[in-house]
mmCIF file of C-alpha atoms in Angstrom:
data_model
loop_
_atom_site.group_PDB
_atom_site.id
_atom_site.type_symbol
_atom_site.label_atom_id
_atom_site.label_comp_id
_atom_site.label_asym_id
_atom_site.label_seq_id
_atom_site.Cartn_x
_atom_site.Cartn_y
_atom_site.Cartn_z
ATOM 1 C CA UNK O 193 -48.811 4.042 -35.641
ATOM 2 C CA UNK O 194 -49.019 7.519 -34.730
ATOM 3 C CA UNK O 195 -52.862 8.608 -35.631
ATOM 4 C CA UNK O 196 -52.174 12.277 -35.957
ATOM 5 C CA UNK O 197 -49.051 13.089 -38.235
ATOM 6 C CA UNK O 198 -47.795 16.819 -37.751
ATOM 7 C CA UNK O 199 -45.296 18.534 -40.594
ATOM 8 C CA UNK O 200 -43.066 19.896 -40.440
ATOM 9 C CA UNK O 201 -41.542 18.449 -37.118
ATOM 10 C CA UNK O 202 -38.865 21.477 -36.687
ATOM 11 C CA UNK O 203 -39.223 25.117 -38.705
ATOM 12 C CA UNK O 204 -37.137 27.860 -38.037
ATOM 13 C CA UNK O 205 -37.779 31.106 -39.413
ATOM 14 C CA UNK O 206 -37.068 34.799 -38.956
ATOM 15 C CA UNK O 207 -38.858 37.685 -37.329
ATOM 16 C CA UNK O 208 -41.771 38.716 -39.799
ATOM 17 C CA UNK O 209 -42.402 35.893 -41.748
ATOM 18 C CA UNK O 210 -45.537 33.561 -42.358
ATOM 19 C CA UNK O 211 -45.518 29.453 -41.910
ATOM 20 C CA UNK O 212 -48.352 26.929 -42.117
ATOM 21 C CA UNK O 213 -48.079 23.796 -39.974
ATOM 22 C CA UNK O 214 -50.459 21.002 -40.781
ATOM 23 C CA UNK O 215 -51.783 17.903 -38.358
ATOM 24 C CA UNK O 216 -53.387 15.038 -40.894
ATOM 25 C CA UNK O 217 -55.217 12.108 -40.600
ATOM 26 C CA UNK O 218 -57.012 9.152 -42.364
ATOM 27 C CA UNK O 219 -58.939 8.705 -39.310
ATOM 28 C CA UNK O 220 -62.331 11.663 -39.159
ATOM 29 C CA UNK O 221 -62.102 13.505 -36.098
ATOM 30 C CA UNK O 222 -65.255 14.767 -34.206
ATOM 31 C CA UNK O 223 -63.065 18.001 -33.211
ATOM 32 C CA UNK O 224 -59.071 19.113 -32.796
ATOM 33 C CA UNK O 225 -57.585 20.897 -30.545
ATOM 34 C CA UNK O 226 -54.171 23.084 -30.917
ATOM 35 C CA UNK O 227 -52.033 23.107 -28.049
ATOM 36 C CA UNK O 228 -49.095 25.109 -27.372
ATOM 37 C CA UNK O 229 -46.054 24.081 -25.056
ATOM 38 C CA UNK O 230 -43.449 26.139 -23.865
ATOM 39 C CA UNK O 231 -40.421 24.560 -22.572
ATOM 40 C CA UNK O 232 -40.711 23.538 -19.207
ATOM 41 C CA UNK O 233 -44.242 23.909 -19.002
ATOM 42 C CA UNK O 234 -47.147 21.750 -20.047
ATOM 43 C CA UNK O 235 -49.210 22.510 -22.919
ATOM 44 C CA UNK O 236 -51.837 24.852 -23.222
ATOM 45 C CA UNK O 237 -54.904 24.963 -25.335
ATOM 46 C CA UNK O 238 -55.170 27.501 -28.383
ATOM 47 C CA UNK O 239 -58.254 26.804 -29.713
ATOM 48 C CA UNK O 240 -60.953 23.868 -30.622
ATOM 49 C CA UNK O 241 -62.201 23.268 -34.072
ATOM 50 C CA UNK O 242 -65.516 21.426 -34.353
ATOM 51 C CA UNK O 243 -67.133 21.644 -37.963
ATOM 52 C CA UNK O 244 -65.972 20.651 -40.884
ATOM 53 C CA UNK O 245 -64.247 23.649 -43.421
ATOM 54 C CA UNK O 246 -64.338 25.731 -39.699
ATOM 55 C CA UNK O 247 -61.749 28.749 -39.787
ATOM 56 C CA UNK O 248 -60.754 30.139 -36.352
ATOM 57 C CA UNK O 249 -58.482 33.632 -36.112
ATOM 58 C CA UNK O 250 -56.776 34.148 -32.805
ATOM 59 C CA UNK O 251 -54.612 37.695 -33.462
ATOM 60 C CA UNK O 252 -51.916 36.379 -35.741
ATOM 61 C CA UNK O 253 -52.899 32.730 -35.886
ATOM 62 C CA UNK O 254 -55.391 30.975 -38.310
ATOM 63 C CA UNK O 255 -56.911 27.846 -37.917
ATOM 64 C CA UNK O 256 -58.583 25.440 -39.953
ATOM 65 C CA UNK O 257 -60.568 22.495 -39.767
ATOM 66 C CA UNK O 258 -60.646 20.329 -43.336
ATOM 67 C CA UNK O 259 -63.817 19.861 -44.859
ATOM 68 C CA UNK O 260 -63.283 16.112 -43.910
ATOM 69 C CA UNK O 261 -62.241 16.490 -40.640
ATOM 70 C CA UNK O 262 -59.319 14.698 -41.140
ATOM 71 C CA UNK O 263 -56.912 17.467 -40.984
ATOM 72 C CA UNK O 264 -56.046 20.745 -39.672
ATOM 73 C CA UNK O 265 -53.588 23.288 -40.008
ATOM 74 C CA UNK O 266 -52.372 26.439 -38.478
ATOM 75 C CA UNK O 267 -51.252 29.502 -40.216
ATOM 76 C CA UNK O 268 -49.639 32.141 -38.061
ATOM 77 C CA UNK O 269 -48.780 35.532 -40.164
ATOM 78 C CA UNK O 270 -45.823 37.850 -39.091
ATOM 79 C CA UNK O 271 -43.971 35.623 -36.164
ATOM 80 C CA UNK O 272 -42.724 37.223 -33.435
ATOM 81 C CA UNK O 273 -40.218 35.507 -31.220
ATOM 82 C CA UNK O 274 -43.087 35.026 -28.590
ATOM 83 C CA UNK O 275 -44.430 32.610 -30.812
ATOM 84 C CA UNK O 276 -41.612 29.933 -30.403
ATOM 85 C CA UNK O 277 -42.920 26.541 -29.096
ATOM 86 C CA UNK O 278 -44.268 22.993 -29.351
ATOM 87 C CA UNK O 279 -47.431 23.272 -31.300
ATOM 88 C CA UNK O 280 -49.601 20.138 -30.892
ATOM 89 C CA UNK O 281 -52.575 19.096 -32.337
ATOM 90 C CA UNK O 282 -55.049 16.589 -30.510
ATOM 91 C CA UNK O 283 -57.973 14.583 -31.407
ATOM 92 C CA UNK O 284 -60.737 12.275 -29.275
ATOM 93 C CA UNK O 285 -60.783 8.883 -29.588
ATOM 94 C CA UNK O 286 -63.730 6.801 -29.709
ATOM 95 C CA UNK O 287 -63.715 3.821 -27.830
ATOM 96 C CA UNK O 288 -67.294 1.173 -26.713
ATOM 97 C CA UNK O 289 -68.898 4.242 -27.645
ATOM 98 C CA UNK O 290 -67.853 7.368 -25.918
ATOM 99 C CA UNK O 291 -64.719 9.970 -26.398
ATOM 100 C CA UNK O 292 -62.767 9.700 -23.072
ATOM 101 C CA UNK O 293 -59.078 10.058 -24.455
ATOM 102 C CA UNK O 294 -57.183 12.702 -26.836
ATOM 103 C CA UNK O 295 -54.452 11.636 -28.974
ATOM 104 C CA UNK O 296 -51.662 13.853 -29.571
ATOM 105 C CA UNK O 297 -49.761 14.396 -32.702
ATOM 106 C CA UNK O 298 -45.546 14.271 -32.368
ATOM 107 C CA UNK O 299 -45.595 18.177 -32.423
ATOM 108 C CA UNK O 300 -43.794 21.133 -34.359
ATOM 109 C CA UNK O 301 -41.001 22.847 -32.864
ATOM 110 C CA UNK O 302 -41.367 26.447 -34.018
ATOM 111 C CA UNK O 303 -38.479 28.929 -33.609
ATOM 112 C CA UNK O 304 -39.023 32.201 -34.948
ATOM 113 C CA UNK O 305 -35.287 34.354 -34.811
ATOM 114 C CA UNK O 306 -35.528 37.862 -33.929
ATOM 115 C CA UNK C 227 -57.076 28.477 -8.456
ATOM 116 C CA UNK C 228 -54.250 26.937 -8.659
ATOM 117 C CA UNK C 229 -55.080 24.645 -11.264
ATOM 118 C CA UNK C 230 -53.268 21.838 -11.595
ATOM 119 C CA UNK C 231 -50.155 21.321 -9.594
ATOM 120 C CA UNK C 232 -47.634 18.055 -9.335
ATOM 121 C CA UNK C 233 -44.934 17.129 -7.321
ATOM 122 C CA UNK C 234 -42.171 16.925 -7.544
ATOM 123 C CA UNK C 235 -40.244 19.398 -10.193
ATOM 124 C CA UNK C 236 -37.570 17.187 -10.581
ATOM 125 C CA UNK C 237 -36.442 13.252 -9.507
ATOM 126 C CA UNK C 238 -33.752 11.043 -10.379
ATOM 127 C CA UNK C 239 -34.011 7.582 -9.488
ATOM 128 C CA UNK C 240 -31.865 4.494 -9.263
ATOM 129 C CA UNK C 241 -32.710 1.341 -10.965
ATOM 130 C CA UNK C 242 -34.841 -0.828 -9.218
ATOM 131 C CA UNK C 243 -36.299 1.753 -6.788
ATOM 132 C CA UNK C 244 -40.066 3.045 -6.762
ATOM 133 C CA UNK C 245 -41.582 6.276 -6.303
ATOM 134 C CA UNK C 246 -45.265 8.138 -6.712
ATOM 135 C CA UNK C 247 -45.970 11.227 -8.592
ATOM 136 C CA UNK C 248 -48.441 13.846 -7.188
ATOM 137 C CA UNK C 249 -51.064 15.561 -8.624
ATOM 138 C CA UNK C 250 -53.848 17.729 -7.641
ATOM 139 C CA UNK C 251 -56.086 19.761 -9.144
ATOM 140 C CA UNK C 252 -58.741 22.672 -7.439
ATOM 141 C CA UNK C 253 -60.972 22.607 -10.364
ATOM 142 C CA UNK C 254 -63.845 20.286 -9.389
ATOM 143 C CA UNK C 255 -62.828 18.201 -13.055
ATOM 144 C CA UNK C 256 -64.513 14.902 -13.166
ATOM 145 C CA UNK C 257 -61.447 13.559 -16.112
ATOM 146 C CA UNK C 258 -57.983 13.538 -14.822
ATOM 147 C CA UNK C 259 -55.079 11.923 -16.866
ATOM 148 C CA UNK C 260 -51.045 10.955 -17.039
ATOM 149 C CA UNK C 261 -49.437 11.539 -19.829
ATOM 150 C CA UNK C 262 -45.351 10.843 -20.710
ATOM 151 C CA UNK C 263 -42.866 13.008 -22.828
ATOM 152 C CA UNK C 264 -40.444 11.564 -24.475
ATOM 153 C CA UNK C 265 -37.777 13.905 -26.821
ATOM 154 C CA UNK C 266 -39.392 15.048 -30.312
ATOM 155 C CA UNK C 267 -42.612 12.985 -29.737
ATOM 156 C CA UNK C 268 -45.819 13.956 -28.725
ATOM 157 C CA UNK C 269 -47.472 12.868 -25.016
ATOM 158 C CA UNK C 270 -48.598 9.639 -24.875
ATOM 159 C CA UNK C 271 -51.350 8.371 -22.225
ATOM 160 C CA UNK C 272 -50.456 5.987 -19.526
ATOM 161 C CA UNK C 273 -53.684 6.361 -17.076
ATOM 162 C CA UNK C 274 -56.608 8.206 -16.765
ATOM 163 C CA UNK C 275 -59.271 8.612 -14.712
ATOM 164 C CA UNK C 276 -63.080 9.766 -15.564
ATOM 165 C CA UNK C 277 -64.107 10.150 -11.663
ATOM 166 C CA UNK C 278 -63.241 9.044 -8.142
ATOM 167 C CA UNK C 279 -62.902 5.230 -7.795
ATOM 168 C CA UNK C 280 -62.824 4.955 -11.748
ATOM 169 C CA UNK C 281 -59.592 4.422 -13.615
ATOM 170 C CA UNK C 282 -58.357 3.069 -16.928
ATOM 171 C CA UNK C 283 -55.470 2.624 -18.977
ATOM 172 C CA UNK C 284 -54.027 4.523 -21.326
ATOM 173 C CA UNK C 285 -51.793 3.691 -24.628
ATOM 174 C CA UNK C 286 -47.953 3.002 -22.520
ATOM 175 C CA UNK C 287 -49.596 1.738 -18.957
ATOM 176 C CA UNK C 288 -47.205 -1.300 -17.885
ATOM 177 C CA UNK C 289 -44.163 -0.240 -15.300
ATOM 178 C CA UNK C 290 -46.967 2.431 -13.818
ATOM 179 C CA UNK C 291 -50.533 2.196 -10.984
ATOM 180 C CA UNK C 292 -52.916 4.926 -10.155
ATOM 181 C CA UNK C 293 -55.744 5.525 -8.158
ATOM 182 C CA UNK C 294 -58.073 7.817 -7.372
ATOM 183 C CA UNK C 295 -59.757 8.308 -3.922
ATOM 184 C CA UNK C 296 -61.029 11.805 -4.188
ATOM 185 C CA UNK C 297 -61.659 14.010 -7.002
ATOM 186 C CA UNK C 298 -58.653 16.515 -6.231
ATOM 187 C CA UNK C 299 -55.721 14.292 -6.139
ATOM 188 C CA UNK C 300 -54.643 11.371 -9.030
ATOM 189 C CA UNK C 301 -51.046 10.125 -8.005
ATOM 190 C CA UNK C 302 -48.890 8.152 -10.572
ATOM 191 C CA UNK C 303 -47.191 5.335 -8.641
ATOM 192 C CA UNK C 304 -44.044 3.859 -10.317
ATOM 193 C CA UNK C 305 -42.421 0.540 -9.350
ATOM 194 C CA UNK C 306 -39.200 -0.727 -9.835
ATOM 195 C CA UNK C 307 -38.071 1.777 -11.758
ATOM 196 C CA UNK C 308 -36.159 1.107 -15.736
ATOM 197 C CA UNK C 309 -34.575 3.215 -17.467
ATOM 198 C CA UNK C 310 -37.490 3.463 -20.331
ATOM 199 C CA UNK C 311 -39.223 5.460 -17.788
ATOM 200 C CA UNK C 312 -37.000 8.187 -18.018
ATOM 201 C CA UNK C 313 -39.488 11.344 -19.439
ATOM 202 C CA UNK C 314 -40.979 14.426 -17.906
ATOM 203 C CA UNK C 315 -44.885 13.315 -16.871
ATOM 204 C CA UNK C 316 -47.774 15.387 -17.152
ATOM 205 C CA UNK C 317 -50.824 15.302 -15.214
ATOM 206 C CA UNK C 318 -53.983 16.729 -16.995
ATOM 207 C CA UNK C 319 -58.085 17.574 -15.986
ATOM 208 C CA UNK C 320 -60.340 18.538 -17.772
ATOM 209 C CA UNK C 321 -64.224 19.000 -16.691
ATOM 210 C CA UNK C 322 -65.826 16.391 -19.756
ATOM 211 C CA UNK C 323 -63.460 14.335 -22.464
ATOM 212 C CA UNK C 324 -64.232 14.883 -26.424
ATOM 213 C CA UNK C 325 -63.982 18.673 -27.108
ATOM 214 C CA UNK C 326 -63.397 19.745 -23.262
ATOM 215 C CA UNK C 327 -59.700 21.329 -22.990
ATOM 216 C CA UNK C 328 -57.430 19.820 -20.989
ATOM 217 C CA UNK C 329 -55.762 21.725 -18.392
ATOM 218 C CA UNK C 330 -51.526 20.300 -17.772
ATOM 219 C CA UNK C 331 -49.702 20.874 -14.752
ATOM 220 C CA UNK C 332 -45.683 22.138 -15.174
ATOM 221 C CA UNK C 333 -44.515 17.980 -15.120
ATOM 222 C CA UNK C 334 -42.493 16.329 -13.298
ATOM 223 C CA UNK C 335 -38.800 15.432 -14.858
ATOM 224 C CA UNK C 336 -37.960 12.176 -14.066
ATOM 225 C CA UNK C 337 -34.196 10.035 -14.847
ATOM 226 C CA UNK C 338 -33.601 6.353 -14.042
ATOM 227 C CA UNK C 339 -30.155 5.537 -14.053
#
């Protein structure tokens, strides 16, 4: 049972356009984290959301933390190429008391067509 | 810095054989963790490690050991290799768990055949 659920898994768009992915939950989340993976590389870190209805800009990208914080989702405005990638989300899990692991959402696959 | 790096790039092995991943990081990070990649799913943890001598397992551990002697260096040991373990591995550190980002290396692509 994957904790985190991302949507859409794949998107493909043009040059220009806008597209929301979302990461959900029906477990609360002390924070998320949005990761971005290039292929052949490893992922790295976008941002970290910690309060609940939180909105974070970074340039063309928008993220937001639900009011719940069970879910997330990331709005980028006017894709560029440069912005094809993996996108994952990532939560802590709590275990005997203390957050040592993340768990990662399946991903979206972004392609944005010159 | 360097970050962190892992050995090697790419590996096939046969069926049966056994092999250990490297990884090292020059960050001073207390958490250090494995993670596998399978096609259209997300990473998934196998080991991690909050601290030399200390390590723990993750959600897909059987088939795989660790250990770490020193803060710098968390190999991923493999034995008798299947061909479920065929993924690209990532090795992670990050200075605290919860909100702390984690920091990948580039992975290491690995086929059983």
């Amino acid at each position: 049972t994957q904790l985190l659920e991302q949507s859409p898994q794949f998107l493909s768009i043009q040059e220009g356009e806008n597209l929301t992915v979302y990461c959900n939950s029906s477990s609360v989340f002390s924070s998320l984290q949005w990761y971005r993976q290039e292929p052949g590389e490893g992922p790295v870190l976008l941002v970290t959301v910690v309060t609940g209805g939180e909105v974070k800009k970074l340039k063309r990208l928008t993220f937001q933390f639900g009011d719940a914080r069970k879910d997330s989702s990331l709005h980028i405005t006017a894709a560029q190429p440069g912005d094809t990638g993996l996108y994952l989300c990532a939560g802590p899990l709590i275990s005997s008391g203390s957050a040592r692991q993340l768990t990662f959402g399946s991903g979206t696959q972004l392609t944005v067509l010159p | 810095n360097a970050g962190v790096t892992q050995t090697p790039k790419f590996r096939i092995l046969k069926i049966g054989q056994s092999m250990t991943l490297q990884c090292t990081q020059d960050m001073n990070h207390n958490y250090m963790y494995w993670y596998r990649q399978d096609p259209g799913m997300g990473l998934k943890l196998i080991y991690y490690s909050v601290g030399a001598g200390i390590t723990d397992k993750g959600e897909v551990p059987n088939g795989y050991n660790v250990s770490r002697s020193t803060t710098e260096d968390f190999p991923l040991r493999l034995e008798l290799a299947a061909p479920s373990q065929t993924s690209v591995y990532f090795c992670a550190s990050s200075y605290l768990a919860d909100r702390y980002p984690q920091y990948f290396g580039p992975g290491t692509r690995l086929t059983v055949l």
